[in-house]
Tab-separated table of C-alpha atoms in Angstrom:
chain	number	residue	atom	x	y	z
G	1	UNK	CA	-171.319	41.649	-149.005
G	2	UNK	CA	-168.643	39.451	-146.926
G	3	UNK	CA	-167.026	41.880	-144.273
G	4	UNK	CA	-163.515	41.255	-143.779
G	5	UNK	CA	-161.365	40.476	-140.388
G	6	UNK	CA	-159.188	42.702	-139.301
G	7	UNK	CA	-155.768	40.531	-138.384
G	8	UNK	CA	-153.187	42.302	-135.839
G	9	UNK	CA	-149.662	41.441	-135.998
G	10	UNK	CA	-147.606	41.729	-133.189
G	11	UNK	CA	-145.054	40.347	-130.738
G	12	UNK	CA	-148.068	39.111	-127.990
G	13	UNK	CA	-148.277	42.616	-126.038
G	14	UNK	CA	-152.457	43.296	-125.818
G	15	UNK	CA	-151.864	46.755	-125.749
G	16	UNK	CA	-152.107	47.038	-130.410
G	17	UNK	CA	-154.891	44.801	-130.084
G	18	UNK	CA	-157.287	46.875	-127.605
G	19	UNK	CA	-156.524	49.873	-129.685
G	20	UNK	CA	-157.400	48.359	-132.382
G	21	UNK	CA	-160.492	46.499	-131.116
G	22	UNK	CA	-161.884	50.026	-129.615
G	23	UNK	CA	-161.991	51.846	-133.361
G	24	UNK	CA	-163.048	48.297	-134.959
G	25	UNK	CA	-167.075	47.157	-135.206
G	26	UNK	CA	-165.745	43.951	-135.293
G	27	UNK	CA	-163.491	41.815	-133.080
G	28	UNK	CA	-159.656	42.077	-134.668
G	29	UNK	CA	-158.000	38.198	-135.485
G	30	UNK	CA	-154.699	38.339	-133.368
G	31	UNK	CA	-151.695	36.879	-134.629
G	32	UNK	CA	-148.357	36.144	-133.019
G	33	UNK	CA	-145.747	37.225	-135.657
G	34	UNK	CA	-143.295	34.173	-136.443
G	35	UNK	CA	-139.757	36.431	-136.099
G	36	UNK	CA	-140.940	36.382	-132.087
G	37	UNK	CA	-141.194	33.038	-132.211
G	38	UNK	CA	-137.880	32.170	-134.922
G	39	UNK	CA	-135.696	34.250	-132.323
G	40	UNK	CA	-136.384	32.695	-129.668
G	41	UNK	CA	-136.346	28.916	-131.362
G	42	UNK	CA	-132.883	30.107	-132.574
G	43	UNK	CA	-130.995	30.084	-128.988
G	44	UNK	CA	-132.384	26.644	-128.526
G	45	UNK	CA	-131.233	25.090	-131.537
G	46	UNK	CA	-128.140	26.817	-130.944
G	47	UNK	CA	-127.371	25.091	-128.473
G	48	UNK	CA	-128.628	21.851	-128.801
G	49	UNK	CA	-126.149	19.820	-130.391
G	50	UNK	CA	-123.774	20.783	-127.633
G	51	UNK	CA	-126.609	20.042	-125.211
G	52	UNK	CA	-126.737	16.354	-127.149
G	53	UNK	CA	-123.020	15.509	-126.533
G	54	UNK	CA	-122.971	16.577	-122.989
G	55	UNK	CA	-125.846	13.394	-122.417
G	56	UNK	CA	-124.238	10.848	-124.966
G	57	UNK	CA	-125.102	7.446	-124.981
G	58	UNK	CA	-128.974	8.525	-123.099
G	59	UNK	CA	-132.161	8.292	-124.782
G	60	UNK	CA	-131.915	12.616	-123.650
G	61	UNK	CA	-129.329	12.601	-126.662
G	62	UNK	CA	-131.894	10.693	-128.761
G	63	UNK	CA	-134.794	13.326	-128.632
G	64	UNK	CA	-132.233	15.975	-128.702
G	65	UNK	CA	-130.879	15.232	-132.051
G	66	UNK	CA	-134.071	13.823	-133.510
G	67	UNK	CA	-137.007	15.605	-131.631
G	68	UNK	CA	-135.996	19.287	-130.918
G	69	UNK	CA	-134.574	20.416	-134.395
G	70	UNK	CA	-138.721	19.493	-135.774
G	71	UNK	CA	-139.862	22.163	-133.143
G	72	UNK	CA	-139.603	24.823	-135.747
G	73	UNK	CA	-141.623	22.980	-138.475
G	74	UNK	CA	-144.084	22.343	-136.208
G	75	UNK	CA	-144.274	26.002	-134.881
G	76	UNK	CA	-144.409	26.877	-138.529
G	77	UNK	CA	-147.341	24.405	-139.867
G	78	UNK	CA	-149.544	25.609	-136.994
G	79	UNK	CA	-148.587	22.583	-134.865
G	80	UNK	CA	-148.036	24.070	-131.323
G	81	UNK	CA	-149.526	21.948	-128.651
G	82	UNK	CA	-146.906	18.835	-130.133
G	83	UNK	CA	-143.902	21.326	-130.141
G	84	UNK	CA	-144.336	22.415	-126.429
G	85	UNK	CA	-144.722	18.475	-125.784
G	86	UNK	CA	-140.886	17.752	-127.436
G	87	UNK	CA	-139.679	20.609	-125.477
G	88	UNK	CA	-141.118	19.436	-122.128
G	89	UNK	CA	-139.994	16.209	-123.258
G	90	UNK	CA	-135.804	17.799	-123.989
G	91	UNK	CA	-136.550	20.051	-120.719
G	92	UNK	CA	-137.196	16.990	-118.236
G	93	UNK	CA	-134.975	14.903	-120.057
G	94	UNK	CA	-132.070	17.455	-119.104
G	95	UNK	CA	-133.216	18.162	-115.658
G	96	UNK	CA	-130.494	15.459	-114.000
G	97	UNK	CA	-127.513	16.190	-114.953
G	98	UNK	CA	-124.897	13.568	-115.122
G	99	UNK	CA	-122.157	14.255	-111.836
G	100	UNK	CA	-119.319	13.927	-113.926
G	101	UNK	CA	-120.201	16.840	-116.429
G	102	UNK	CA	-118.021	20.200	-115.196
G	103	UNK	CA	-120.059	22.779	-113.824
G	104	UNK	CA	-119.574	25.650	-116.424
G	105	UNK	CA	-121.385	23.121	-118.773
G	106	UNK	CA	-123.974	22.209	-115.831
G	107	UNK	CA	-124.813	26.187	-115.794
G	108	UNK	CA	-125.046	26.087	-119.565
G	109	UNK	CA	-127.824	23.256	-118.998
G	110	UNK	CA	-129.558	25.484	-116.865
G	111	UNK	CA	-129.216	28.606	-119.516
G	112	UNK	CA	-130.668	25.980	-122.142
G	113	UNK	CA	-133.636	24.609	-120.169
G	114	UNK	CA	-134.204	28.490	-119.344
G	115	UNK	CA	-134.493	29.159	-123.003
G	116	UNK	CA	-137.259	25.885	-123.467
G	117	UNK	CA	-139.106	27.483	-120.804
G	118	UNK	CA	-139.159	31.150	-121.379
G	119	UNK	CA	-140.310	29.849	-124.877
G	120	UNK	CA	-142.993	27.512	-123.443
G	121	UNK	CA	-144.298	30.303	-121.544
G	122	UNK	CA	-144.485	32.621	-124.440
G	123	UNK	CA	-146.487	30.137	-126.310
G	124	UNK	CA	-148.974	29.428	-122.899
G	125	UNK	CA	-149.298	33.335	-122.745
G	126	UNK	CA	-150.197	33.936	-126.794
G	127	UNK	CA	-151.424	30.473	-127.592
G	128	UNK	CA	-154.718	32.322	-129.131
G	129	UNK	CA	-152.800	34.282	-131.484
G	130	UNK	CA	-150.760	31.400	-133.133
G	131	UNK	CA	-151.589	29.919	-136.772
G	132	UNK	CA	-150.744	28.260	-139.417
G	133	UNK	CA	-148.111	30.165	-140.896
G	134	UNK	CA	-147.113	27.847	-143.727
G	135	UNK	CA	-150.126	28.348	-145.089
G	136	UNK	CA	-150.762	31.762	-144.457
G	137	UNK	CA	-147.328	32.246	-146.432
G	138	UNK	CA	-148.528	29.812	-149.195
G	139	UNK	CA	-151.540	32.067	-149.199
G	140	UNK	CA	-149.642	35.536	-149.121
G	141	UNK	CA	-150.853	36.051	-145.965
G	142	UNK	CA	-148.738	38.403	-144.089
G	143	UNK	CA	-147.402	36.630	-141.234
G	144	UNK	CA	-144.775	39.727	-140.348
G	145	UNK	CA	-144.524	42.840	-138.765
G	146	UNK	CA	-141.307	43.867	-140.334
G	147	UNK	CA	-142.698	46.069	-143.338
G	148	UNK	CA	-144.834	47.861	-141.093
G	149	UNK	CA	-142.008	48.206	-138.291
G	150	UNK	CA	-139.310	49.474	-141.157
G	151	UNK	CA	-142.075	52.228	-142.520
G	152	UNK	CA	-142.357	53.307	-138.871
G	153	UNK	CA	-138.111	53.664	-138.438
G	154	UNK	CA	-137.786	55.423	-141.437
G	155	UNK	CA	-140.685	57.650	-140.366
G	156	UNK	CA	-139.431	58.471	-137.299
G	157	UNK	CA	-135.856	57.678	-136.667
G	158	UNK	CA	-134.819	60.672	-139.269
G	159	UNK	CA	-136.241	63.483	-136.818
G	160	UNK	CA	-136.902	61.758	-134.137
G	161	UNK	CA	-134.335	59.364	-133.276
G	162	UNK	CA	-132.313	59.607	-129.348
G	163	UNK	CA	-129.424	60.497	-131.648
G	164	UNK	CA	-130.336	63.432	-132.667
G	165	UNK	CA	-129.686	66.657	-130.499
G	166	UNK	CA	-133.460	67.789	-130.081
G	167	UNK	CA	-136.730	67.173	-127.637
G	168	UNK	CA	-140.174	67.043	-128.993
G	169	UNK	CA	-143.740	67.556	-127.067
G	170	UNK	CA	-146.405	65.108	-127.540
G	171	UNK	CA	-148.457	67.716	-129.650
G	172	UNK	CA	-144.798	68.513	-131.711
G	173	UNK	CA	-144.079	65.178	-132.576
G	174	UNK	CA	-147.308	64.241	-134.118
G	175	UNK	CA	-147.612	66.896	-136.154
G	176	UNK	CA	-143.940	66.376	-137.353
G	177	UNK	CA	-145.016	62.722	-138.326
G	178	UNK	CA	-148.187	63.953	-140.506
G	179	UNK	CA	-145.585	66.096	-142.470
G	180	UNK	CA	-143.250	63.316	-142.675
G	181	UNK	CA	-146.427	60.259	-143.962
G	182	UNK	CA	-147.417	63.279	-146.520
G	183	UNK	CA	-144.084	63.911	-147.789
G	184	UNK	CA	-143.341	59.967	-147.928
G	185	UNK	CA	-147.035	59.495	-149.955
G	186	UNK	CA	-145.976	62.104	-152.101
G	187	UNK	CA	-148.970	63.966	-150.173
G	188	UNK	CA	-147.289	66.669	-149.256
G	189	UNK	CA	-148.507	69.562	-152.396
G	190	UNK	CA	-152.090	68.391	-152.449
G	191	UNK	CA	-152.404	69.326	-149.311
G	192	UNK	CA	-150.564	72.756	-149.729
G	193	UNK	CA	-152.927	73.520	-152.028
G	194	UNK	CA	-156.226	72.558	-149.752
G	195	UNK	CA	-154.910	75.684	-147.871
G	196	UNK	CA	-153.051	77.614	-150.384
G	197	UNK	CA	-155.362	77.110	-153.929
G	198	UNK	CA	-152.458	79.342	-155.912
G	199	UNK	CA	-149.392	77.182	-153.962
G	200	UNK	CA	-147.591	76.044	-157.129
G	201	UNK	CA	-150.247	77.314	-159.520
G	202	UNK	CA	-147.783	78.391	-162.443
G	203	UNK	CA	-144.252	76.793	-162.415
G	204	UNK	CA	-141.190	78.835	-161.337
G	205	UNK	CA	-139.679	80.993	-163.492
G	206	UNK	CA	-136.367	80.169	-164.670
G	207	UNK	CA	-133.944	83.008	-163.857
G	208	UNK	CA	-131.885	82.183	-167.035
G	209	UNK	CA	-134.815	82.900	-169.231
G	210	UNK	CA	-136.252	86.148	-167.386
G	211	UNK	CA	-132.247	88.154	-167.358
């Protein structure tokens, strides 16, 4: 029989991974969810084409309009060593800046090569984790986060949310959150009746009926 991999989805913190690792007998597959990755792509396209105009006429322009806007297919069909290589390629292309550009738009070069390299260094730092995610779409592979991260809101925001008026202990708040996953599996009777064999035994008696 073929045991399975584990795959852990998250936003390139280790910390999901260990725990995960620890209560595993084999080693969890890492993977870098792709909205990480889309939000931070977005700020550079963003502001590329006003990037391109401020070096018009320069081979910069060129790989700005042509090169950067394939960054994202390539991050998406598992291609990440070439994408970091067109954004080193944009990010020393745009490191002098022509004298006669005004200096808010000089500081807005410097707030775009920021963005290439906080991105580059996200990619350095998770490199491991990346794939093919294309595929694993094409595949029904889950390559998100998000369905996972909206169960957990709804979970916990209800009771547990800053909004609300109200402090919960450690001990407190977890056992709120096994009420809450047993009401939310429909759970929440079974259980009753594990402690209680009579809870809900005969149904209620309408008071219509009985006067």
């Amino acid at each position: 029989m073929k045991k399975s991999t584990i795959a852990v989805l998250a936003d390139g913190v280790g910390g999901l991974g260990t725990v995960v690792a620890s209560a595993s007998t084999r080693p969890p597959r890492n993977i870098l969810v792709w909205f990480h990755i889309s939000i931070r792509l977005r700020h550079i396209k963003q502001m590329a084409p006003s990037m391109a105009a401020l070096f018009t006429g320069t081979a910069v322009e060129k790989a700005l309009r042509e090169k950067l806007p394939n960054i994202r297919h390539q991050m998406w069909n598992g291609q990440g060593r070439a994408a970091v290589g067109r954004m080193r390629e944009c990010f020393q292309g745009t490191r002098d800046v022509p004298p006669s550009i005004p200096a808010d738009d000089t500081k807005r070069v410097g707030r775009f090569r920021q963005h290439l390299i906080d991105l580059r260094d996200y990619l350095y730092n998770n490199g491991n984790d990346l794939t093919d995610y294309g595929k694993a779409r094409r595949d029904s592979l889950r390559i998100s986060s998000a369905p996972a991260e909206s169960g957990m809101n709804h979970l916990i925001n209800q009771r547990i949310s800053k909004r609300q008026p109200m402090r919960w202990s450690a001990d407190g708040a977890h056992a709120l959150l096994q009420v809450r996953c047993a009401v939310f599996d429909n759970r929440m009777e079974a259980l009753f009746r594990e402690w209680f064999p009579k809870f809900r035994a005969t149904p209620p008696r309408d008071p219509a009926v009985a006067a």
